[in-house]
Amino acid sequence: MQRRVITILGGGFSGSMLLVQLAHLAGGPYACDVHLVEPRRAPGPGLAYSARRPEYLLNVRTPFLSAFPDQPNHFTQWLHTIDAPPCEEQFCSRQLYGRYLHALVAAVLAAPAANGLRFFWHHDSAVRCTVAADGQSATVQLAGGAALPSQQVVLALGNFPPLPPTGPDHAYLTHPTYHGNPWAKGALRNIAPADSVLLIGSGLTAVDVLLGLDADGHTGPVTVVSRNGRWPAEHGPAGLSYPSFYAEELAGLTTVGAVLAAVRRRIRQTTGQGIDWRPVLDSLRPDLGRIWAAWPRAEQARFLRHLASIWSVQRHRSPPQNQAAVLGLLAAGIVRMQLGRVRQIVPRGEDLAVQVQKHGQPQWLTTRHVITCTGPLLDYSRITDPLVVSLRDAGQLVPDALQLGIQTDAHGALLDAQGRASAVLFTLGPSRRPAYFESTAVPELRQQAVALAQWLGQTLSGH
């Protein structure tokens, strides 16, 4: 029997977890080879967990980071096997979590799985995917020249870097002190201790950058330009929980206003009882996808316009030690917040001049370094990656109307320009934000990996 082929494009968290879940599929034997295409030096950590900086902490506590939803202690048990020191307040470093993910992937790549699947890693990147005329297979072309004929291709492309913060003059992009990707290798290493720095954005990435600068001994002034002036909320004490009230109060609500009113009402009630607001909000996590899906597109757009930024800082929180460090830098006068929106960046010798606009009033700031700390690019109509372009031009990858990701069916199969679900192309991870909105954190992504692995396993069983 000819072996089928599943090709996973991207070896960050989402792609790696799909690989691991396929290796653990029950049943078989499956006559199938799984190819993982990942250009980084080691599959598993991806961009999020590969930085060799111990000061970059996870913003989720250790007990919630197992790769396997049905084995909640898997990560904590792995930490014991490597004799890792205790993580302060259960917040481990991203670097350590990257080691965990790499170990899982390396174990799968080492030998065929008990279910008959074989696994291969290509240290390369995909530049094109061509679907056959009958829609039942595709060929993935790699940058190195190899071609991978496949029955299923899974896009696990992760996050794309943000667009340039200003336009149309992009002369600053090649300036040696402009840092468009703070996660790039050695991104902060050319910043001298006394250099002035300006950060665009005040979210979790900005917090990591501030901690990195502080760890490097930086003492120069840092200006953080933020549209709303909000830092991520701080995590509360470990171990707090609250029962879900989705079925009781939120099921069936189809407007943002109604959901917001119900959540605020419940938080006021529980606050009066001495219950912290964080576990109340967290109790809705398993149902966030259903809440989002119940809103018509106009309501989803309303949420994105008015509440998404507030939701982000309340939902995606910072470890207490990170919050304390940022407050200390603010108190010491090293860091200051500047409200406004960056409109222009112009090179001026070794420095960069930055125009910040607030309420229509422009102000110019001069700084040695500018670091973009805004969120990733989600709009697949503007992504210039050649693989994405090839599928988009062929009408087989359709960006969603709200510019959040890719249009898919319930299983993650890509919908073409006519709305038909592909039998070949699938995706998981941040690209599925149109379906769930929350599609970036470990607990959601690992569940997507389980579900997609099981769906692909059903297709294997049918052959």
Coordinates of N, CA, C and O in Angstrom, one line a residue, residues 320-431:
P320 N 3.3 38.6 38.3 CA 3.5 39.6 39.3 C 4.9 40.2 39.4 O 5.1 41.4 39.6
Q321 N 5.9 39.3 39.2 CA 7.3 39.8 39.2 C 7.6 40.8 38.1 O 8.4 41.7 38.2
N322 N 7.0 40.5 36.9 CA 7.1 41.4 35.8 C 6.5 42.8 36.1 O 7.0 43.8 35.8
Q323 N 5.3 42.7 36.6 CA 4.6 43.9 37.0 C 5.4 44.8 38.0 O 5.5 46.0 37.8
A324 N 5.9 44.1 38.9 CA 6.7 44.8 39.9 C 8.0 45.5 39.3 O 8.3 46.6 39.7
A325 N 8.6 44.8 38.4 CA 9.8 45.3 37.7 C 9.4 46.5 36.9 O 10.1 47.6 36.9
V326 N 8.3 46.5 36.2 CA 7.9 47.7 35.4 C 7.6 48.8 36.3 O 8.0 50.0 36.0
L327 N 6.8 48.6 37.3 CA 6.5 49.7 38.3 C 7.7 50.3 38.9 O 7.8 51.5 39.1
G328 N 8.7 49.4 39.1 CA 10.0 50.0 39.7 C 10.7 50.9 38.7 O 11.3 51.9 39.1
L329 N 10.7 50.5 37.4 CA 11.3 51.3 36.4 C 10.6 52.6 36.2 O 11.2 53.7 36.0
L330 N 9.3 52.6 36.3 CA 8.5 53.8 36.2 C 8.8 54.7 37.4 O 8.9 55.9 37.3
A331 N 8.8 54.1 38.6 CA 9.1 54.9 39.8 C 10.5 55.5 39.8 O 10.7 56.7 40.3
A332 N 11.4 54.8 39.2 CA 12.8 55.4 39.1 C 13.0 56.4 38.1 O 14.0 57.0 38.0
G333 N 11.9 56.6 37.2 CA 12.0 57.6 36.2 C 12.8 57.1 35.0 O 13.0 57.9 34.0
I334 N 13.2 55.9 34.9 CA 13.8 55.3 33.7 C 12.8 55.2 32.6 O 13.2 55.4 31.4
V335 N 11.6 54.8 32.9 CA 10.6 54.6 31.9 C 9.5 55.6 32.1 O 9.1 55.9 33.3
R336 N 9.0 56.1 31.0 CA 7.8 57.0 31.1 C 6.8 56.7 30.0 O 7.2 56.2 28.9
M337 N 5.6 56.9 30.3 CA 4.5 56.6 29.3 C 4.2 57.9 28.6 O 4.0 59.0 29.2
Q338 N 4.0 57.8 27.2 CA 3.6 58.9 26.4 C 2.4 58.4 25.6 O 2.4 57.5 24.8
L339 N 1.3 59.1 25.9 CA 0.0 58.8 25.2 C 0.0 59.3 23.8 O 0.5 60.4 23.6
G340 N -0.5 58.5 22.9 CA -0.5 59.0 21.5 C -0.3 57.9 20.5 O -0.1 56.7 20.8
R341 N -0.2 58.3 19.2 CA 0.0 57.3 18.1 C 1.2 57.8 17.3 O 1.3 59.0 17.0
V342 N 2.1 56.9 17.0 CA 3.3 57.2 16.2 C 2.8 57.4 14.7 O 2.2 56.5 14.1
R343 N 3.1 58.6 14.2 CA 2.7 58.9 12.8 C 3.9 58.9 11.8 O 3.7 58.7 10.7
Q344 N 5.1 59.3 12.3 CA 6.2 59.4 11.4 C 7.5 58.9 12.2 O 7.6 59.2 13.4
I345 N 8.4 58.3 11.5 CA 9.8 58.1 12.0 C 10.8 58.5 10.9 O 10.7 58.0 9.8
V346 N 11.7 59.4 11.3 CA 12.6 59.9 10.3 C 14.0 59.8 10.8 O 14.3 60.2 12.0
P347 N 14.9 59.2 10.1 CA 16.4 59.1 10.5 C 17.0 60.5 10.6 O 16.8 61.4 9.8
R348 N 17.7 60.7 11.7 CA 18.5 62.0 11.9 C 19.9 61.6 12.4 O 20.1 61.5 13.6
G349 N 20.7 61.3 11.4 CA 22.1 60.9 11.8 C 22.0 59.5 12.5 O 21.4 58.6 12.0
E350 N 22.6 59.4 13.7 CA 22.6 58.2 14.5 C 21.2 58.0 15.2 O 21.0 56.9 15.7
D351 N 20.4 59.0 15.2 CA 19.2 59.0 16.0 C 18.0 58.8 15.1 O 18.1 58.8 13.8
L352 N 16.8 58.7 15.7 CA 15.6 58.7 15.0 C 14.6 59.7 15.6 O 14.5 59.8 16.8
A353 N 14.0 60.5 14.7 CA 13.0 61.4 15.2 C 11.6 60.8 15.0 O 11.3 60.2 13.9
V354 N 10.8 60.8 16.0 CA 9.5 60.1 16.0 C 8.4 61.2 16.3 O 8.4 61.9 17.3
Q355 N 7.4 61.2 15.4 CA 6.3 62.1 15.6 C 5.2 61.4 16.3 O 4.7 60.3 15.8
V356 N 4.8 61.8 17.4 CA 3.7 61.2 18.2 C 2.5 62.2 18.2 O 2.7 63.4 18.5
Q357 N 1.3 61.7 17.8 CA 0.1 62.5 17.7 C -0.9 62.1 18.8 O -1.2 61.0 18.9
K358 N -1.3 63.1 19.5 CA -2.3 62.9 20.5 C -3.4 64.0 20.3 O -3.1 65.2 20.4
H359 N -4.7 63.5 20.2 CA -5.8 64.4 19.9 C -5.5 65.4 18.8 O -5.8 66.6 18.9
G360 N -4.9 64.9 17.8 CA -4.6 65.8 16.6 C -3.4 66.7 16.7 O -3.0 67.4 15.8
Q361 N -2.7 66.7 17.9 CA -1.6 67.5 18.1 C -0.3 66.8 18.0 O 0.0 65.8 18.8
P362 N 0.6 67.1 17.0 CA 1.8 66.3 16.8 C 2.9 66.8 17.8 O 3.0 68.0 18.1
Q363 N 3.8 65.9 18.2 CA 4.9 66.2 19.0 C 6.1 65.4 18.5 O 5.9 64.2 18.3
W364 N 7.2 66.0 18.3 CA 8.4 65.3 17.9 C 9.3 64.9 19.0 O 9.6 65.7 19.9
L365 N 9.7 63.6 19.1 CA 10.6 63.1 20.1 C 11.9 62.5 19.3 O 11.8 61.9 18.3
T366 N 13.0 62.8 19.9 CA 14.3 62.3 19.3 C 14.8 61.2 20.3 O 14.9 61.4 21.5
T367 N 15.2 60.1 19.7 CA 15.7 58.9 20.4 C 16.7 58.2 19.7 O 16.8 58.3 18.4
R368 N 17.6 57.4 20.3 CA 18.6 56.7 19.6 C 18.0 55.4 19.0 O 18.3 55.0 17.9
H369 N 17.1 54.7 19.8 CA 16.6 53.4 19.3 C 15.0 53.5 19.3 O 14.5 54.1 20.2
V370 N 14.4 52.8 18.3 CA 13.0 52.6 18.3 C 12.7 51.1 18.2 O 13.3 50.5 17.3
I371 N 11.9 50.6 19.1 CA 11.5 49.2 19.0 C 10.0 49.0 18.9 O 9.2 49.5 19.7
T372 N 9.6 48.3 17.8 CA 8.2 48.1 17.6 C 7.7 46.9 18.5 O 8.2 45.8 18.3
C373 N 6.8 47.2 19.3 CA 6.2 46.2 20.3 C 4.7 46.0 20.1 O 4.0 45.6 21.0
T374 N 4.2 46.3 18.9 CA 2.8 46.1 18.6 C 2.5 44.7 18.3 O 3.4 43.9 18.2
G375 N 1.3 44.4 18.2 CA 0.9 43.0 18.0 C 1.2 42.5 16.6 O 1.6 43.3 15.7
P376 N 1.1 41.2 16.3 CA 1.4 40.6 15.0 C 0.5 41.1 13.9 O -0.7 41.5 14.2
L377 N 0.9 40.9 12.7 CA 0.0 41.1 11.5 C -0.9 39.9 11.4 O -0.5 38.8 11.2
L378 N -2.2 40.2 11.4 CA -3.2 39.1 11.4 C -3.9 39.1 10.0 O -4.6 38.1 9.7
D379 N -3.9 40.2 9.3 CA -4.6 40.3 8.0 C -3.9 39.6 6.9 O -2.9 40.0 6.4
Y380 N -4.5 38.4 6.5 CA -3.8 37.6 5.5 C -3.9 38.2 4.1 O -3.3 37.7 3.2
S381 N -4.7 39.3 3.9 CA -4.7 39.9 2.6 C -3.5 40.8 2.5 O -3.2 41.3 1.3
R382 N -2.7 41.1 3.5 CA -1.6 41.9 3.5 C -0.3 41.2 3.8 O 0.8 41.8 3.7
I383 N -0.3 39.9 4.1 CA 0.9 39.1 4.3 C 1.5 38.8 3.0 O 0.9 38.4 2.0
T384 N 2.9 39.1 2.9 CA 3.6 38.9 1.7 C 4.4 37.6 1.6 O 5.2 37.4 0.7
D385 N 4.3 36.7 2.6 CA 5.0 35.5 2.6 C 4.7 34.7 1.3 O 3.5 34.6 0.9
P386 N 5.7 34.2 0.6 CA 5.4 33.6 -0.8 C 4.4 32.4 -0.7 O 3.6 32.2 -1.6
L387 N 4.5 31.6 0.3 CA 3.5 30.5 0.5 C 2.1 31.0 0.6 O 1.2 30.5 -0.1
V388 N 1.9 32.0 1.4 CA 0.5 32.6 1.6 C 0.1 33.2 0.3 O -1.1 33.0 -0.1
V389 N 1.0 34.0 -0.4 CA 0.6 34.6 -1.6 C 0.2 33.6 -2.7 O -0.8 33.8 -3.4
S390 N 0.9 32.5 -2.8 CA 0.6 31.4 -3.8 C -0.8 30.9 -3.6 O -1.6 30.7 -4.5
L391 N -1.2 30.6 -2.3 CA -2.5 30.1 -2.0 C -3.6 31.1 -2.2 O -4.7 30.8 -2.6
R392 N -3.3 32.3 -1.8 CA -4.2 33.4 -1.9 C -4.6 33.7 -3.3 O -5.7 33.9 -3.7
D393 N -3.5 33.8 -4.2 CA -3.7 34.1 -5.6 C -4.5 33.0 -6.3 O -5.2 33.3 -7.2
A394 N -4.4 31.8 -5.8 CA -5.1 30.6 -6.4 C -6.5 30.5 -5.9 O -7.3 29.7 -6.3
G395 N -6.9 31.4 -5.0 CA -8.3 31.4 -4.4 C -8.5 30.3 -3.4 O -9.7 30.0 -3.1
Q396 N -7.4 29.7 -2.9 CA -7.6 28.6 -2.0 C -7.3 29.0 -0.5 O -7.6 28.2 0.4
L397 N -6.9 30.2 -0.3 CA -6.8 30.8 1.0 C -7.5 32.1 1.0 O -7.1 33.0 0.2
V398 N -8.5 32.3 1.8 CA -9.4 33.5 1.8 C -9.3 34.2 3.1 O -9.7 33.6 4.1
P399 N -8.7 35.4 3.2 CA -8.7 36.1 4.4 C -10.1 36.5 4.9 O -11.0 36.6 4.0
D400 N -10.3 36.6 6.1 CA -11.7 36.9 6.6 C -11.9 38.4 6.6 O -11.0 39.2 6.5
A401 N -13.2 38.7 6.6 CA -13.6 40.1 6.4 C -13.1 41.0 7.6 O -12.9 42.3 7.3
L402 N -12.9 40.5 8.8 CA -12.5 41.3 9.9 C -11.0 41.4 10.0 O -10.5 41.9 11.0
Q403 N -10.3 40.8 9.1 CA -8.8 40.9 9.0 C -8.1 40.2 10.3 O -7.2 40.7 10.8
L404 N -8.7 39.1 10.7 CA -8.2 38.3 11.8 C -7.4 37.1 11.5 O -6.7 36.6 12.3
G405 N -7.6 36.6 10.3 CA -7.0 35.3 9.9 C -7.5 34.7 8.6 O -7.7 35.5 7.7
I406 N -7.7 33.4 8.6 CA -8.1 32.7 7.4 C -9.6 32.1 7.6 O -9.9 31.6 8.7
Q407 N -10.4 32.1 6.6 CA -11.7 31.5 6.6 C -11.5 30.0 6.6 O -10.9 29.4 5.7
T408 N -12.2 29.3 7.5 CA -12.1 27.8 7.6 C -13.5 27.3 8.0 O -14.4 28.0 8.4
D409 N -13.6 25.9 7.9 CA -14.7 25.3 8.4 C -14.5 24.9 9.8 O -13.4 25.3 10.4
A410 N -15.4 24.1 10.4 CA -15.3 23.8 11.9 C -14.1 22.9 12.2 O -13.6 22.9 13.3
H411 N -13.5 22.3 11.2 CA -12.3 21.4 11.4 C -11.0 22.1 11.1 O -10.0 21.4 11.2
G412 N -11.1 23.3 10.7 CA -9.8 24.0 10.3 C -9.5 23.8 8.8 O -8.4 24.2 8.4
A413 N -10.4 23.2 8.0 CA -10.1 23.1 6.6 C -10.3 24.5 5.9 O -11.3 25.2 6.3
L414 N -9.4 24.9 5.1 CA -9.5 26.2 4.4 C -10.7 26.2 3.5 O -11.0 25.3 2.8
L415 N -11.4 27.3 3.5 CA -12.5 27.6 2.6 C -12.0 28.3 1.4 O -11.2 29.3 1.5
D416 N -12.4 27.9 0.2 CA -11.9 28.6 -1.0 C -12.8 29.8 -1.3 O -13.7 30.2 -0.6
A417 N -12.5 30.4 -2.5 CA -13.2 31.7 -2.8 C -14.7 31.4 -3.0 O -15.5 32.4 -2.9
Q418 N -15.1 30.2 -3.3 CA -16.6 29.9 -3.4 C -17.1 29.3 -2.1 O -18.3 28.9 -2.0
G419 N -16.4 29.4 -1.0 CA -16.8 28.9 0.3 C -16.8 27.4 0.5 O -17.4 26.9 1.4
R420 N -16.1 26.7 -0.4 CA -16.0 25.2 -0.3 C -14.9 24.8 0.6 O -13.8 25.3 0.4
A421 N -15.1 23.8 1.4 CA -14.0 23.4 2.3 C -13.1 22.5 1.6 O -13.5 21.6 0.8
S422 N -11.8 22.7 1.8 CA -10.7 21.9 1.1 C -10.6 20.5 1.8 O -10.8 20.4 3.0
A423 N -10.3 19.5 0.9 CA -10.0 18.2 1.5 C -8.5 18.1 1.7 O -8.1 17.1 2.3
V424 N -7.8 19.1 1.4 CA -6.3 19.0 1.4 C -5.7 20.0 2.4 O -4.8 19.7 3.2
L425 N -6.2 21.2 2.4 CA -5.5 22.3 3.1 C -6.2 22.5 4.5 O -7.5 22.7 4.5
F426 N -5.4 22.6 5.5 CA -5.9 22.8 6.9 C -5.1 23.8 7.6 O -3.9 24.1 7.1
T427 N -5.6 24.4 8.7 CA -4.7 25.3 9.4 C -5.1 25.2 10.9 O -6.2 24.8 11.3
L428 N -4.2 25.7 11.8 CA -4.5 25.8 13.2 C -3.6 26.9 13.7 O -2.6 27.3 13.1
G429 N -3.9 27.4 14.9 CA -3.1 28.4 15.6 C -3.7 29.8 15.4 O -5.0 29.9 15.2
P430 N -2.9 30.9 15.4 CA -3.5 32.2 15.3 C -4.3 32.5 14.0 O -5.2 33.3 14.0
S431 N -4.1 31.7 13.0 CA -4.8 31.9 11.7 C -6.3 31.6 11.9 O -7.1 32.0 11.1

